[in-house]
Short mmCIF file of C-alpha atoms in Angstrom, two decimals:
data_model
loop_
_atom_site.label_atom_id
_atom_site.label_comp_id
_atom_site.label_asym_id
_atom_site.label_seq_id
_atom_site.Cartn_x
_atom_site.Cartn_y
_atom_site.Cartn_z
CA UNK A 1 -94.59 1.39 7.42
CA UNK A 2 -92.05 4.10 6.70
CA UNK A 3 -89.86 5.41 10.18
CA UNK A 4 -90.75 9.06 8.71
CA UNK A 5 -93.57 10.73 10.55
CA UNK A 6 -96.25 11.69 7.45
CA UNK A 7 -99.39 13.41 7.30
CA UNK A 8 -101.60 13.52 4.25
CA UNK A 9 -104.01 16.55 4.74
CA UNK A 10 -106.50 19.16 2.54
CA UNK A 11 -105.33 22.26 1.45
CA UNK A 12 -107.57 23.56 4.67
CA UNK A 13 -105.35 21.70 7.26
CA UNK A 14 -107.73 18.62 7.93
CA UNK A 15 -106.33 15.31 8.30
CA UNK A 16 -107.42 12.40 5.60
CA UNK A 17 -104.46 9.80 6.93
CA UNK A 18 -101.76 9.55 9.47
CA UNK A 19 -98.81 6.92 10.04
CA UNK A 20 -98.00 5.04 12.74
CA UNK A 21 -94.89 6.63 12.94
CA UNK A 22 -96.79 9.72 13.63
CA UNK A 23 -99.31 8.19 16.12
CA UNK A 24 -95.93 7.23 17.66
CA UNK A 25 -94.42 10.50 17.71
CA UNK A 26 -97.36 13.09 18.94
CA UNK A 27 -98.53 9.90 21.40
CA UNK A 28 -101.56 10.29 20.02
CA UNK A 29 -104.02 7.80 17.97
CA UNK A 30 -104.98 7.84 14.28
CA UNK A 31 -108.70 7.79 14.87
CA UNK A 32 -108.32 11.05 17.40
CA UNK A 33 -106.27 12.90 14.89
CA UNK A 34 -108.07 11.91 11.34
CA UNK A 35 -110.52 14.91 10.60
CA UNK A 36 -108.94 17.81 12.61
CA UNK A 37 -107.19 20.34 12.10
CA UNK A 38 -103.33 19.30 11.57
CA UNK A 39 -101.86 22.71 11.93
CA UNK A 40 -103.01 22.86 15.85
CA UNK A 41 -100.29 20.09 15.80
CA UNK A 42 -97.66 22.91 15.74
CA UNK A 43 -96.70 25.25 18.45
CA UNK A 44 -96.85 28.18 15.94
CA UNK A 45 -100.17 26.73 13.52
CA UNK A 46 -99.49 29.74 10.69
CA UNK A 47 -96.68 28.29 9.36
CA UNK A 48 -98.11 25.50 8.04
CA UNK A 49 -101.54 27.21 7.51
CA UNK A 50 -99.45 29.08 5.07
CA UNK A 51 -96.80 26.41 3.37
CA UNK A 52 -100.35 24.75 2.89
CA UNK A 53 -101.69 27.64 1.08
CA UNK A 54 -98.74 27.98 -0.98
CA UNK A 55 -98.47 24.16 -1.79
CA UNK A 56 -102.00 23.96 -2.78
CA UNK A 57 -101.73 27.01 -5.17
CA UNK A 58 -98.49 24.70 -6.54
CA UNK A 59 -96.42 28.20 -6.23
CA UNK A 60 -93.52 25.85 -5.38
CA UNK A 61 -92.87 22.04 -5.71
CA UNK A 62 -92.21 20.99 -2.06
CA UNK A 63 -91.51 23.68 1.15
CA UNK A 64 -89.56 22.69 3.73
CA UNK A 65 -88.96 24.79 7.38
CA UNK A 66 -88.26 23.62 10.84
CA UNK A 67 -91.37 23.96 13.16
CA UNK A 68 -92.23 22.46 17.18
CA UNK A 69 -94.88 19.77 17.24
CA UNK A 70 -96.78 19.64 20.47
CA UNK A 71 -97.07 15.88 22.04
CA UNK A 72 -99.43 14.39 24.42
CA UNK A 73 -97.70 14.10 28.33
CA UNK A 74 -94.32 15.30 26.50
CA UNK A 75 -92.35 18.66 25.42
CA UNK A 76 -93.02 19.90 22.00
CA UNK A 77 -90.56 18.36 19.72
CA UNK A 78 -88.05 20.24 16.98
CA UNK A 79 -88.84 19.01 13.63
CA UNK A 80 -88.19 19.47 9.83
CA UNK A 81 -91.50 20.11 8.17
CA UNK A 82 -91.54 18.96 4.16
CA UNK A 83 -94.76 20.16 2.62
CA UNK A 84 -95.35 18.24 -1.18
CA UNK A 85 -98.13 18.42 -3.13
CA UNK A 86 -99.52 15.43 -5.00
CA UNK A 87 -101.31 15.15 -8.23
CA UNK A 88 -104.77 15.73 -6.56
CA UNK A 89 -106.24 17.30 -4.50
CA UNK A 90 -104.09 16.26 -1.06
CA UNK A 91 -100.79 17.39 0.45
CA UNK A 92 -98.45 15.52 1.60
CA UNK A 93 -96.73 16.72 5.47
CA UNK A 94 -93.38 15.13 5.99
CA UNK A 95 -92.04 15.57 9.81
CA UNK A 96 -88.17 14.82 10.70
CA UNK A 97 -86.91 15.11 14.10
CA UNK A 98 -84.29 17.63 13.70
CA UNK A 99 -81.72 15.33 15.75
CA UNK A 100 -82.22 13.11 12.72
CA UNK A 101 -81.92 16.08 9.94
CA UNK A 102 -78.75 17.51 12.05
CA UNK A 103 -77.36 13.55 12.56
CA UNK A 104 -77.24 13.06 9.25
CA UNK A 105 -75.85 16.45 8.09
CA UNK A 106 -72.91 15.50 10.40
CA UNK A 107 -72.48 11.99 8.93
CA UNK A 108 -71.98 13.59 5.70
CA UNK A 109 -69.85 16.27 6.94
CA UNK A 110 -67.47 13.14 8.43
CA UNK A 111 -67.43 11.39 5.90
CA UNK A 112 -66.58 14.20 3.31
CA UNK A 113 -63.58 14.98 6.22
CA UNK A 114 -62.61 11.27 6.07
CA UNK A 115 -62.03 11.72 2.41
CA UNK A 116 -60.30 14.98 2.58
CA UNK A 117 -57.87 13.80 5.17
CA UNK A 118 -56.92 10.46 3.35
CA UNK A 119 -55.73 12.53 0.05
CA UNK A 120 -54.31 15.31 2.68
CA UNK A 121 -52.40 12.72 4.50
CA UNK A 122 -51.45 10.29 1.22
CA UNK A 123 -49.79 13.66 -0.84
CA UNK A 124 -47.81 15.12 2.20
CA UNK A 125 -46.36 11.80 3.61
CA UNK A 126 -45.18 11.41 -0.18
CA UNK A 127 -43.44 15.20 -0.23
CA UNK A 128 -42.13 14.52 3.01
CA UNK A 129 -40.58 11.12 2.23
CA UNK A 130 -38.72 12.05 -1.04
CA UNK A 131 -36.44 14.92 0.42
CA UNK A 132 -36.62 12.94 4.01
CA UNK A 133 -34.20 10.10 2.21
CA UNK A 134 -31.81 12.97 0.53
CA UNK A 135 -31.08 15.06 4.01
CA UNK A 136 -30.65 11.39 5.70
CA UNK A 137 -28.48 10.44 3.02
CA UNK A 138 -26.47 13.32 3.20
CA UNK A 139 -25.59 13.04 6.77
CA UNK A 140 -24.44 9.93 6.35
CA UNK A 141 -22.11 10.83 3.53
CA UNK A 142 -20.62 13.92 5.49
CA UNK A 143 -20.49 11.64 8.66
CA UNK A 144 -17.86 9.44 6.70
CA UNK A 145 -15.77 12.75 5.98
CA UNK A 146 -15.47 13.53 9.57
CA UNK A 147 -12.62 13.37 11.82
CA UNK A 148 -14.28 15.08 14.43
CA UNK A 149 -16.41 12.77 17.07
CA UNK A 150 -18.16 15.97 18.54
CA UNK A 151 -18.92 16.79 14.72
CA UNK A 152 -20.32 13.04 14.46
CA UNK A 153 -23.02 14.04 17.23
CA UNK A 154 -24.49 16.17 15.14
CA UNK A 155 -24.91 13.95 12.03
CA UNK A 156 -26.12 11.70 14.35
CA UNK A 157 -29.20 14.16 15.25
CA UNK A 158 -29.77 14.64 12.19
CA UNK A 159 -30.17 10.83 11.26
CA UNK A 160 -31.86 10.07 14.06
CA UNK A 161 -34.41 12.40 13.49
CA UNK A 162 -35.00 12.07 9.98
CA UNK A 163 -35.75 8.29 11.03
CA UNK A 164 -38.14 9.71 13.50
CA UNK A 165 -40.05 11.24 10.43
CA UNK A 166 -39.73 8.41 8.52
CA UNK A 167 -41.13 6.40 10.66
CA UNK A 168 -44.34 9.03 11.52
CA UNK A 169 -44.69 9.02 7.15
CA UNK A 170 -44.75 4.94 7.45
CA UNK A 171 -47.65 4.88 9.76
CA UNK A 172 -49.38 7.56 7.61
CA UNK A 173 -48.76 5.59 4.85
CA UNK A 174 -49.65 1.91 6.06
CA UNK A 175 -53.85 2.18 5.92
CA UNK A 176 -52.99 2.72 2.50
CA UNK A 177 -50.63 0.41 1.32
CA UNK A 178 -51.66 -2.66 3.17
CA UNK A 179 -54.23 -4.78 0.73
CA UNK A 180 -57.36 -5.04 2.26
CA UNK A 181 -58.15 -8.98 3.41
CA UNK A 182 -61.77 -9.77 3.71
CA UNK A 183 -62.51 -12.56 5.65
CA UNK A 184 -65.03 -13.58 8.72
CA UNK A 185 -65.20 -11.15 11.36
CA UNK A 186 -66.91 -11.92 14.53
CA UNK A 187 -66.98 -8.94 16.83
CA UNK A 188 -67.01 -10.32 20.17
CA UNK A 189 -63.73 -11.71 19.26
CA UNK A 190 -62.25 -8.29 18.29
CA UNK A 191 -63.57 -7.19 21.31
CA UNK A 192 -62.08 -9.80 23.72
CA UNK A 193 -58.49 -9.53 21.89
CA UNK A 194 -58.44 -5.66 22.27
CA UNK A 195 -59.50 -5.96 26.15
CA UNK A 196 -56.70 -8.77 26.84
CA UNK A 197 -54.14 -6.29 25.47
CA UNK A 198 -55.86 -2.87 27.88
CA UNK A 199 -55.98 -5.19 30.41
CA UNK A 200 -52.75 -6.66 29.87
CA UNK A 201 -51.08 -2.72 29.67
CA UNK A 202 -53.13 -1.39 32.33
CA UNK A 203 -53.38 -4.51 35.13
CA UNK A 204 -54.28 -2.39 38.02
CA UNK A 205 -57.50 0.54 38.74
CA UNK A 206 -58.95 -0.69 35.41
CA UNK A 207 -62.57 -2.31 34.82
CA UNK A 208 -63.41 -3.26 31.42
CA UNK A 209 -67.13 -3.75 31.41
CA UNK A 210 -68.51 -6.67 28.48
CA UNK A 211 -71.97 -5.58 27.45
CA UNK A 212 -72.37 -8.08 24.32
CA UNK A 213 -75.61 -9.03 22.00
CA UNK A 214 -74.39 -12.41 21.16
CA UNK A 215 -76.90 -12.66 18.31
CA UNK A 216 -75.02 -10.36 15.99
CA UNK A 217 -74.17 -12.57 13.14
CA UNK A 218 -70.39 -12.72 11.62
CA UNK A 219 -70.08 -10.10 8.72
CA UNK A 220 -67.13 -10.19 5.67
CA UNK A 221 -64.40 -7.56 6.97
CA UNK A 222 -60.53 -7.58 7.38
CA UNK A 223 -60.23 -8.56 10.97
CA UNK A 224 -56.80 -7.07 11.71
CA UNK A 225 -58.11 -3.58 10.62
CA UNK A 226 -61.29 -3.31 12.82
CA UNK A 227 -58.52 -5.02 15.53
CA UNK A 228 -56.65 -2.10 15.18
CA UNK A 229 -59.21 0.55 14.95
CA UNK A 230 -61.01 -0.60 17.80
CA UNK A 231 -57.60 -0.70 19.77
CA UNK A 232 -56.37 2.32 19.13
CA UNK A 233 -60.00 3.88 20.58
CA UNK A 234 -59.85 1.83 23.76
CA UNK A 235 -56.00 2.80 23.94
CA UNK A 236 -57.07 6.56 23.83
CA UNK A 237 -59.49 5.97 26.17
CA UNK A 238 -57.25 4.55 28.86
CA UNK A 239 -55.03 7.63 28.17
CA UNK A 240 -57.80 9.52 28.96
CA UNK A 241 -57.85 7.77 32.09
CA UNK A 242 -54.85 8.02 33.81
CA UNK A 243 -55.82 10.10 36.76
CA UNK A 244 -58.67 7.70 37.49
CA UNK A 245 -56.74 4.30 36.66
CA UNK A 246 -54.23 5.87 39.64
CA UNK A 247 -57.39 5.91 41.79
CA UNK A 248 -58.51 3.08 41.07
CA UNK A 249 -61.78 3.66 39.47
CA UNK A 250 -61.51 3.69 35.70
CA UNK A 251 -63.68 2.09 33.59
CA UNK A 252 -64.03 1.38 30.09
CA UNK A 253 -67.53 -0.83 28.29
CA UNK A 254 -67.50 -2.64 25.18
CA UNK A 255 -71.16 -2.71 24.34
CA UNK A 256 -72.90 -4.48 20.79
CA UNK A 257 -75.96 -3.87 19.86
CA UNK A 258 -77.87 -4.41 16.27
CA UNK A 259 -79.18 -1.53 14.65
CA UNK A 260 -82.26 -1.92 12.66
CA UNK A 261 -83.33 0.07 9.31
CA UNK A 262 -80.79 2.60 10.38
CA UNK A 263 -79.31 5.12 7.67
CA UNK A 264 -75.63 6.35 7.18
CA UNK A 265 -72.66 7.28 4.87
CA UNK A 266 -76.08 8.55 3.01
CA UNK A 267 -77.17 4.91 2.78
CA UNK A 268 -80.17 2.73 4.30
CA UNK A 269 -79.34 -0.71 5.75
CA UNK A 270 -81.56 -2.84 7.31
CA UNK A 271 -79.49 -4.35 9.45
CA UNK A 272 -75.87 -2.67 11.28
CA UNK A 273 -73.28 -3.58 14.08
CA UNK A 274 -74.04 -0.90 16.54
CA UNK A 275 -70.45 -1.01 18.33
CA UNK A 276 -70.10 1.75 21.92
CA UNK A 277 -66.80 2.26 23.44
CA UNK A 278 -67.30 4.12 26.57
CA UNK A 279 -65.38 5.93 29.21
CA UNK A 280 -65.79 7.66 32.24
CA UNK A 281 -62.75 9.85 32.08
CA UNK A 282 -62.88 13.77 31.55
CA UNK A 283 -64.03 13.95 28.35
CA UNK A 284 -62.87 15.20 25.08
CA UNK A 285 -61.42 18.82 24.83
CA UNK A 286 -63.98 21.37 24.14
CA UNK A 287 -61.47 22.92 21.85
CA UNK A 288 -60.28 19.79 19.80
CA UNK A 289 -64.04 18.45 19.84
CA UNK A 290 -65.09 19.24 15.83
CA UNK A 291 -61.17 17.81 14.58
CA UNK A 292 -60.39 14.87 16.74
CA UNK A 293 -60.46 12.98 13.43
CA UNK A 294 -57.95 15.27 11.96
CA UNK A 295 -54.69 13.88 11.55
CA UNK A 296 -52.41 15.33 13.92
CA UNK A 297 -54.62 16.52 16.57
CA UNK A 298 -54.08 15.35 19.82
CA UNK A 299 -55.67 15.79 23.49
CA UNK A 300 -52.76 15.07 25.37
CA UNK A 301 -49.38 15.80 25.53
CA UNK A 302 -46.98 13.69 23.19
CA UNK A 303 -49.67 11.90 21.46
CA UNK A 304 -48.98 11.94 17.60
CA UNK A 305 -52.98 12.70 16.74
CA UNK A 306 -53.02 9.42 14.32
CA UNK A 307 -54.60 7.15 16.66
CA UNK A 308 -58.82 8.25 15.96
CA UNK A 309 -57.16 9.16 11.89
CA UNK A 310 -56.34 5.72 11.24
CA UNK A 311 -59.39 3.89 13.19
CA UNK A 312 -61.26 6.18 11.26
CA UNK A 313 -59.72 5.15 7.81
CA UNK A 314 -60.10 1.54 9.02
CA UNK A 315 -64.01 2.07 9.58
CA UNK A 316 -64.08 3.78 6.40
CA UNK A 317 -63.19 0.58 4.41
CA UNK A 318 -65.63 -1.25 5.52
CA UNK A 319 -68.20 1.40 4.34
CA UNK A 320 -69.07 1.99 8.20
CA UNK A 321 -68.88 5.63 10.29
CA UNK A 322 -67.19 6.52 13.59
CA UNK A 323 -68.70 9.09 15.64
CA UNK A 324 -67.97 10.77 19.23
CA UNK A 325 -70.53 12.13 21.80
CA UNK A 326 -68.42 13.46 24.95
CA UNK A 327 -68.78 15.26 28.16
CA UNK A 328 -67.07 15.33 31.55
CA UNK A 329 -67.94 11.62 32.71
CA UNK A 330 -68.67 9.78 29.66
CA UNK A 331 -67.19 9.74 26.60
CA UNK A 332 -68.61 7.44 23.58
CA UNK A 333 -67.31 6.39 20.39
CA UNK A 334 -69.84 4.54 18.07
CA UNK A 335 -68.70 2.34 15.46
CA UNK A 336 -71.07 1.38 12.76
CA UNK A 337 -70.94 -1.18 10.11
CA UNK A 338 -73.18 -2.57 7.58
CA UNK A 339 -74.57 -6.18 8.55
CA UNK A 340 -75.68 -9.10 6.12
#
């Protein structure tokens, strides 16, 4: 039953059992593969010939190494070999599609990122703030001692833009200080609010596609958060899309789907909202592709880089994971969060 492609084998190489998961992956059946040799499986057979050696001698408790497994009618596939031995006589072969090792490496690398930038962004918005109020204040106070009204234009930058920082430390601060209120969230509906307001900024050379799986159940979440996360990646998105909204041929798709017994944020769930926002604009920036999560970093010109932060942050709180896979064309940001 497990997703996990496993072998159980003799020190020799010969197969005693296979999984269906394995069946699945080579494409070829468990009676055809039971008794022969396993290690013909690989593109390169002495690896394993010799991790079996070694696991069989117990020189090490479990040997891992990434390998190419041939398939019937299909390409060899990249995998992550786990070699274990058990308490008799067998081995155990453990085979993970290296998409899935190299998936979940990433997941972890986001979410450690996530973290970083929330204490990153909580500490400097407080250093900023404190000596932000003391230069606005003191403008003010050497405004009232002048006489001068071409002296006054220059307290008057100065106010203005420490309230221009004050308000960029606000919207750092606000994921943070607004309480977190759980209620029913039904996705559809965040989805049909969001495209009213794209639709209603961007009336003309804009098609928003609606690609929904209406069976996805309600789930406990603060509505107005996943509102605004979900916003601010369509909003980005349309952005993204100016040249084609001018000729007339932008589009942006809301898709749902469930995803089942489906592992993130280093945790199983049987059951997750599967959430695509796609674009067929020019795709991310090569160069901003590994930080577009980072506060601050932007794609376009005058964009404060808080937009992705915040949805991200948003996501976060509801124990869920925000990814991006981009290229010239199409440009997808997955949301994912845990269903009852």
């Amino acid at each position: 039953m497990l997703a996990t492609s496993v072998a159980v084998v003799r020190k020799d190489g010969t197969v005693l059992f296979v999984n269906a998961a394995l069946e699945d992956t080579r494409g070829i059946s468990r009676r055809v593969m039971v008794g022969s040799h396993f290690p013909d499986s690989f593109l390169q057979p002495a690896h394993l010939c010799t991790a079996l050696a070694g696991a069989g001698d117990r020189q090490f408790a479990a040997l891992r190494y990434d390998a190419w497994l041939l398939r019937m009618g299909r390409d060899p596939l990249p995998v992550y070999v786990i070699v274990t031995p058990t308490e008799g006589p067998e081995l155990v072969v453990e085979l993970q599609p290296l998409e899935q090792q190299t998936r979940k490496d990433r997941e972890e690398r986001l979410a450690e990122l996530a973290q970083a930038n929330k204490e990153l962004i909580r500490n400097l918005a407080h250093e900023i703030k404190n000596p932000l109020g003391g230069i606005r204040g003191a403008a003010q106070l050497l405004e009232m001692e002048m006489d001068s009204a071409e002296l006054t234009e220059y307290t008057q930058v100065i106010i203005r833009e420490a309230d221009r920082l004050q308000s960029l430390v606000d919207r750092l601060l606000a994921p943070h200080r607004r309480p977190h209120v759980v209620g029913d969230v039904n996705i559809h509906e965040v989805c049909e609010r969001v495209r009213s307001l794209i639709l209603a900024e961007f009336p003309k050379g804009l098609c928003v596609v609606q690609d929904y799986d209406t069976s996805i159940p309600e789930f406990r979440g603060d509505g107005e958060q996943l509102n605004q996360a979900v916003l601010n990646v369509a909003h980005n998105a349309c952005q993204a899309l100016a040249e084609r909204i001018a000729q007339g041929d932008a589009c942006i798709t809301f898709r749902t789907r469930v995803a089942r017994q489906t592992t993130f944020g280093r945790q199983r769930y049987r059951l997750a909202l599967e959430l695509h926002v796609i674009d067929n604009g020019p795709g991310v920036p090569d160069s901003i592709k590994d930080r577009i999560f980072f506060p601050l970093v932007s794609g376009r010109e005058g964009g404060s880089g808080l937009g992705l932060t915040l949805a991200q942050t948003f996501v976060g709180q509801h124990h869920g994971l925000i990814e991006c896979d981009s290229e010239p064309g199409h440009t997808d940001f997955k949301i994912l969060i845990p269903l009852p």
